[in-house]
CSV table of C-alpha atoms in Angstrom, one decimal:
chain,number,residue,atom,x,y,z
A,1,MET,CA,114.6,27.7,-112.2
A,2,GLY,CA,111.9,26.3,-114.3
A,3,VAL,CA,108.3,25.6,-112.9
A,4,CYS,CA,105.5,23.8,-114.5
A,5,ILE,CA,102.1,23.6,-112.7
A,6,VAL,CA,99.4,21.1,-113.7
A,7,ARG,CA,96.0,21.8,-112.2
A,8,PHE,CA,92.8,19.7,-112.1
A,9,TYR,CA,89.8,22.0,-112.1
A,10,VAL,CA,86.4,21.9,-110.7
A,11,LYS,CA,83.8,21.3,-113.4
A,12,PRO,CA,82.0,24.4,-115.0
A,13,SER,CA,78.5,24.9,-114.0
A,14,GLY,CA,76.2,22.8,-116.1
A,15,THR,CA,78.7,20.4,-117.4
A,16,PRO,CA,77.4,16.9,-117.2
A,17,ASP,CA,79.1,14.8,-114.5
A,18,HIS,CA,79.8,11.8,-116.8
A,19,ALA,CA,81.5,14.2,-119.3
A,20,VAL,CA,83.8,15.8,-116.6
A,21,GLN,CA,84.6,12.3,-115.1
A,22,ALA,CA,85.6,10.9,-118.4
A,23,TRP,CA,87.7,13.9,-119.3
A,24,THR,CA,89.4,14.3,-115.9
A,25,GLY,CA,90.0,10.6,-115.7
A,26,TRP,CA,91.7,10.5,-119.1
A,27,LEU,CA,93.7,13.6,-118.4
A,28,ARG,CA,95.1,12.2,-115.1
A,29,SER,CA,95.8,8.7,-116.5
A,30,ALA,CA,97.5,10.2,-119.5
A,31,LEU,CA,99.6,13.0,-117.6
A,32,VAL,CA,100.5,11.4,-114.4
A,33,PRO,CA,102.7,8.5,-115.9
A,34,TYR,CA,104.1,11.0,-118.5
A,35,LEU,CA,105.1,13.7,-116.0
A,36,ALA,CA,106.6,10.9,-113.7
A,37,LYS,CA,109.3,10.5,-116.4
A,38,GLN,CA,110.1,14.1,-116.7
A,39,MET,CA,111.7,16.6,-114.2
A,40,LEU,CA,111.3,16.4,-110.5
A,41,GLN,CA,107.6,16.7,-109.6
A,42,ILE,CA,105.6,17.4,-106.5
A,43,HIS,CA,102.0,16.3,-106.3
A,44,GLY,CA,99.7,18.4,-104.1
A,45,ILE,CA,98.2,21.9,-103.9
A,46,THR,CA,100.3,24.8,-102.3
A,47,GLN,CA,97.7,25.1,-99.3
A,48,SER,CA,98.7,21.7,-97.9
A,49,ARG,CA,101.7,19.9,-96.5
A,50,ALA,CA,103.1,19.9,-100.0
A,51,PHE,CA,104.2,23.5,-99.3
A,52,ARG,CA,107.1,22.0,-97.3
A,53,PRO,CA,108.8,20.5,-100.3
A,54,LEU,CA,107.7,23.5,-102.5
A,55,TRP,CA,109.4,25.9,-100.2
A,56,LEU,CA,112.6,23.6,-100.2
A,57,VAL,CA,112.8,23.3,-104.1
A,58,HIS,CA,112.8,27.1,-104.2
A,59,GLU,CA,115.7,27.2,-101.7
A,60,LEU,CA,117.6,24.6,-103.7
A,61,GLY,CA,116.9,26.4,-107.1
A,62,LEU,CA,115.5,23.3,-108.7
A,63,ASP,CA,113.5,22.9,-111.8
A,64,TYR,CA,110.3,21.1,-110.9
A,65,GLN,CA,106.7,20.5,-111.8
A,66,GLN,CA,103.8,20.9,-109.5
A,67,VAL,CA,100.8,18.7,-110.0
A,68,ALA,CA,98.3,20.5,-108.0
A,69,LEU,CA,96.1,17.8,-106.7
A,70,ASP,CA,93.5,18.9,-104.3
A,71,TYR,CA,93.0,16.7,-101.1
A,72,ARG,CA,89.4,17.9,-101.1
A,73,GLY,CA,88.4,16.2,-104.2
A,74,ASP,CA,88.4,12.7,-105.9
A,75,ALA,CA,91.7,13.2,-107.6
A,76,LEU,CA,93.7,11.4,-104.9
A,77,ARG,CA,91.7,8.3,-105.5
A,78,ASP,CA,92.5,8.1,-109.1
A,79,PRO,CA,94.1,4.8,-109.9
A,80,ALA,CA,97.0,6.5,-111.6
A,81,TYR,CA,97.8,8.5,-108.5
A,82,LEU,CA,97.3,5.6,-106.2
A,83,LYS,CA,100.1,3.9,-108.0
A,84,LEU,CA,102.3,6.6,-106.7
A,85,ASN,CA,100.9,7.0,-103.4
A,86,PRO,CA,98.5,4.1,-102.1
A,87,ASN,CA,97.6,6.2,-99.1
A,88,ALA,CA,95.7,8.7,-101.3
A,89,ARG,CA,97.5,11.5,-99.5
A,90,ILE,CA,99.7,14.5,-100.6
A,91,PRO,CA,102.4,15.3,-101.0
A,92,THR,CA,104.1,12.8,-103.3
A,93,LEU,CA,107.5,13.5,-104.9
A,94,VAL,CA,108.6,11.8,-108.1
A,95,ASP,CA,112.4,12.3,-108.8
A,96,ASP,CA,113.6,10.6,-111.9
A,97,GLY,CA,111.3,7.8,-111.4
A,98,PHE,CA,111.9,7.5,-107.6
A,99,VAL,CA,108.7,7.9,-105.7
A,100,LEU,CA,108.5,9.1,-102.1
A,101,TRP,CA,105.7,10.2,-99.9
A,102,GLU,CA,105.5,12.0,-96.4
A,103,SER,CA,106.4,15.7,-96.5
A,104,MET,CA,109.4,15.2,-94.0
A,105,ALA,CA,110.8,12.4,-95.7
A,106,ILE,CA,110.6,14.2,-99.1
A,107,ASN,CA,112.5,17.3,-97.6
A,108,LEU,CA,115.2,15.2,-96.0
A,109,TYR,CA,115.8,13.3,-99.2
A,110,LEU,CA,115.9,16.5,-101.3
A,111,ALA,CA,118.1,18.4,-98.9
A,112,ARG,CA,120.5,15.4,-98.7
A,113,LYS,CA,120.7,14.9,-102.4
A,114,TYR,CA,120.7,18.5,-103.6
A,115,GLY,CA,121.4,20.7,-100.6
A,116,VAL,CA,125.0,20.0,-99.3
A,117,GLU,CA,126.8,22.6,-101.3
A,118,LYS,CA,124.0,25.1,-100.6
A,119,GLY,CA,124.3,24.6,-96.9
A,120,LEU,CA,120.9,23.3,-96.5
A,121,TRP,CA,122.2,19.9,-95.4
A,122,PRO,CA,125.0,19.5,-92.9
A,123,ASP,CA,128.4,18.1,-93.9
A,124,ASN,CA,128.8,16.0,-90.6
A,125,ILE,CA,126.9,13.3,-88.9
A,126,GLU,CA,126.1,15.3,-85.7
A,127,GLY,CA,124.5,17.9,-87.9
A,128,GLU,CA,122.5,15.2,-89.7
A,129,ALA,CA,121.3,13.7,-86.6
A,130,LEU,CA,120.1,17.0,-85.2
A,131,THR,CA,118.4,17.6,-88.5
A,132,TRP,CA,116.5,14.4,-88.1
A,133,GLN,CA,115.9,15.1,-84.4
A,134,TRP,CA,114.2,18.4,-85.1
A,135,SER,CA,112.2,17.1,-88.1
A,136,PHE,CA,110.9,14.2,-86.1
A,137,TRP,CA,110.3,16.4,-83.0
A,138,VAL,CA,108.1,19.0,-84.7
A,139,MET,CA,105.8,16.3,-86.1
A,140,THR,CA,105.4,14.5,-82.8
A,141,GLU,CA,105.4,17.3,-80.4
A,142,VAL,CA,103.9,20.3,-82.2
A,143,GLU,CA,101.9,19.5,-85.3
A,144,HIS,CA,98.9,17.7,-83.9
A,145,ALA,CA,98.2,20.3,-81.2
A,146,LEU,CA,99.0,23.3,-83.5
A,147,LEU,CA,96.8,22.0,-86.3
A,148,SER,CA,93.9,21.5,-83.8
A,149,VAL,CA,94.2,25.1,-82.6
A,150,LEU,CA,94.2,26.3,-86.3
A,151,MET,CA,91.1,24.1,-87.1
A,152,HIS,CA,89.1,25.3,-84.1
A,153,LYS,CA,90.0,28.9,-84.5
A,154,ARG,CA,89.9,29.4,-88.3
A,155,ILE,CA,88.9,26.5,-90.6
A,156,LEU,CA,86.0,24.6,-89.1
A,157,PRO,CA,82.5,26.0,-89.4
A,158,GLU,CA,81.6,28.1,-86.4
A,159,GLU,CA,79.2,25.5,-85.1
A,160,LYS,CA,81.9,22.9,-85.0
A,161,ARG,CA,84.6,24.9,-83.2
A,162,ASP,CA,85.5,24.0,-79.7
A,163,PRO,CA,87.0,26.7,-77.6
A,164,GLU,CA,88.0,24.2,-74.9
A,165,LYS,CA,90.1,22.3,-77.5
A,166,VAL,CA,91.8,25.6,-78.4
A,167,LYS,CA,92.6,26.3,-74.8
A,168,ARG,CA,93.8,22.8,-74.1
A,169,ASN,CA,96.1,22.7,-77.0
A,170,LEU,CA,97.5,25.9,-76.4
A,171,GLY,CA,98.5,24.8,-73.0
A,172,ILE,CA,100.1,21.8,-74.5
A,173,LEU,CA,102.1,23.7,-76.8
A,174,ARG,CA,103.7,25.9,-74.3
A,175,GLN,CA,106.1,23.1,-73.4
A,176,PRO,CA,107.5,22.4,-76.8
A,177,PHE,CA,107.6,26.1,-77.7
A,178,GLY,CA,109.7,26.5,-74.5
A,179,VAL,CA,112.0,23.6,-75.6
A,180,LEU,CA,112.5,25.3,-79.1
A,181,ASN,CA,112.9,28.8,-77.5
A,182,ASP,CA,115.8,27.4,-75.4
A,183,ALA,CA,117.4,25.8,-78.2
A,184,LEU,CA,117.6,29.0,-80.2
A,185,GLU,CA,119.0,31.1,-77.4
A,186,GLY,CA,122.2,32.6,-78.7
A,187,ASP,CA,121.9,31.1,-82.2
A,188,ASP,CA,120.2,32.4,-85.3
A,189,TYR,CA,119.2,28.9,-86.4
A,190,LEU,CA,118.8,25.4,-85.2
A,191,LEU,CA,122.3,24.2,-86.4
A,192,GLY,CA,124.0,27.4,-85.6
A,193,ALA,CA,124.6,30.6,-87.8
A,194,THR,CA,123.2,29.2,-91.0
A,195,PHE,CA,119.7,28.3,-92.2
A,196,SER,CA,119.1,24.6,-93.1
A,197,VAL,CA,116.5,22.2,-93.9
A,198,ALA,CA,116.1,21.5,-90.1
A,199,ASP,CA,114.9,25.2,-89.7
A,200,LEU,CA,112.6,24.8,-92.9
A,201,ASN,CA,110.9,21.7,-91.6
A,202,VAL,CA,110.2,23.1,-88.1
A,203,ALA,CA,109.2,26.4,-89.5
A,204,SER,CA,106.9,25.0,-91.9
A,205,VAL,CA,104.8,23.6,-89.0
A,206,LEU,CA,105.3,26.7,-86.8
A,207,ALA,CA,104.1,29.0,-89.7
A,208,TRP,CA,100.6,27.9,-88.7
A,209,CYS,CA,100.8,30.1,-85.6
A,210,LEU,CA,100.1,33.1,-87.9
A,211,PRO,CA,96.7,32.2,-89.3
A,212,ALA,CA,95.8,30.6,-85.9
A,213,HIS,CA,96.8,33.9,-84.1
A,214,VAL,CA,99.0,32.1,-81.6
A,215,HIS,CA,101.0,34.7,-79.7
A,216,LEU,CA,104.8,34.0,-79.3
A,217,ALA,CA,105.7,36.9,-77.1
A,218,ASP,CA,106.7,34.6,-74.3
A,219,PHE,CA,109.1,32.9,-76.5
A,220,PRO,CA,111.2,35.8,-78.0
A,221,ALA,CA,114.0,33.5,-79.4
A,222,LEU,CA,111.4,31.4,-81.2
A,223,GLN,CA,109.6,34.3,-82.3
A,224,GLY,CA,112.6,36.1,-84.0
A,225,TRP,CA,113.7,32.7,-85.5
A,226,LEU,CA,110.3,32.2,-87.1
A,227,ARG,CA,110.2,35.7,-88.6
A,228,ARG,CA,113.6,35.2,-90.0
A,229,CYS,CA,112.6,31.8,-91.6
A,230,LEU,CA,109.2,33.0,-93.0
A,231,ASP,CA,110.7,36.1,-94.5
A,232,ARG,CA,113.0,34.3,-96.7
A,233,PRO,CA,112.6,34.9,-100.5
A,234,ALA,CA,112.3,31.2,-101.3
A,235,ARG,CA,109.4,30.9,-99.0
A,236,ARG,CA,107.6,33.9,-100.3
A,237,ALA,CA,108.2,32.8,-103.9
A,238,ALA,CA,106.7,29.2,-103.1
A,239,GLN,CA,103.7,30.8,-101.6
A,240,HIS,CA,102.9,33.6,-104.0
A,241,ARG,CA,104.2,32.4,-107.4
């Protein structure tokens, strides 16, 4: 599997703003259209929702380019990037000229197109429906509350953290965690004995439990499943390359 990473760096100390803006503007306007015509590419830094498709392309063994755009800077407002994603968000996928945004949509597309033979996409309509179900479910029932816990325990400055929001959202999460735990009772993975993109999509959200120090001892099936998913070599490769 080949990997190409393009990064846009913060300006060196002492460099005039106008010089940096001119250089980075030219670089983005020149590179983004060029890269869009090359191999599959994923726009977004690893420490973002772009990690979901980055993990998946490692599972699929695909050649790809990562354009490491940081959501904390101005790169997402560059006109060349806005032509790809007018929402000014990451991730964005470009696959042979086809442009797609939203991390779950990207993963469902990649798995459907490239993952059938690898077992990452089911070969029957019932399995497909369950894959959509779990992918939509984790975004609607888990992501918002779990991200709030992570923000108020680890990411926000101390003076902006709200322990009451942490407590309230941890209470909210018990219900969906119970649903997932019950679904995994007696099975290694969501669709049965084999890891699939359904597991990857859900685990990519539940992975925030680790930095947020969310304890899962009350949900042993979920806890064991999450450990199996996060221990996969492709996930480690995407995170640590």
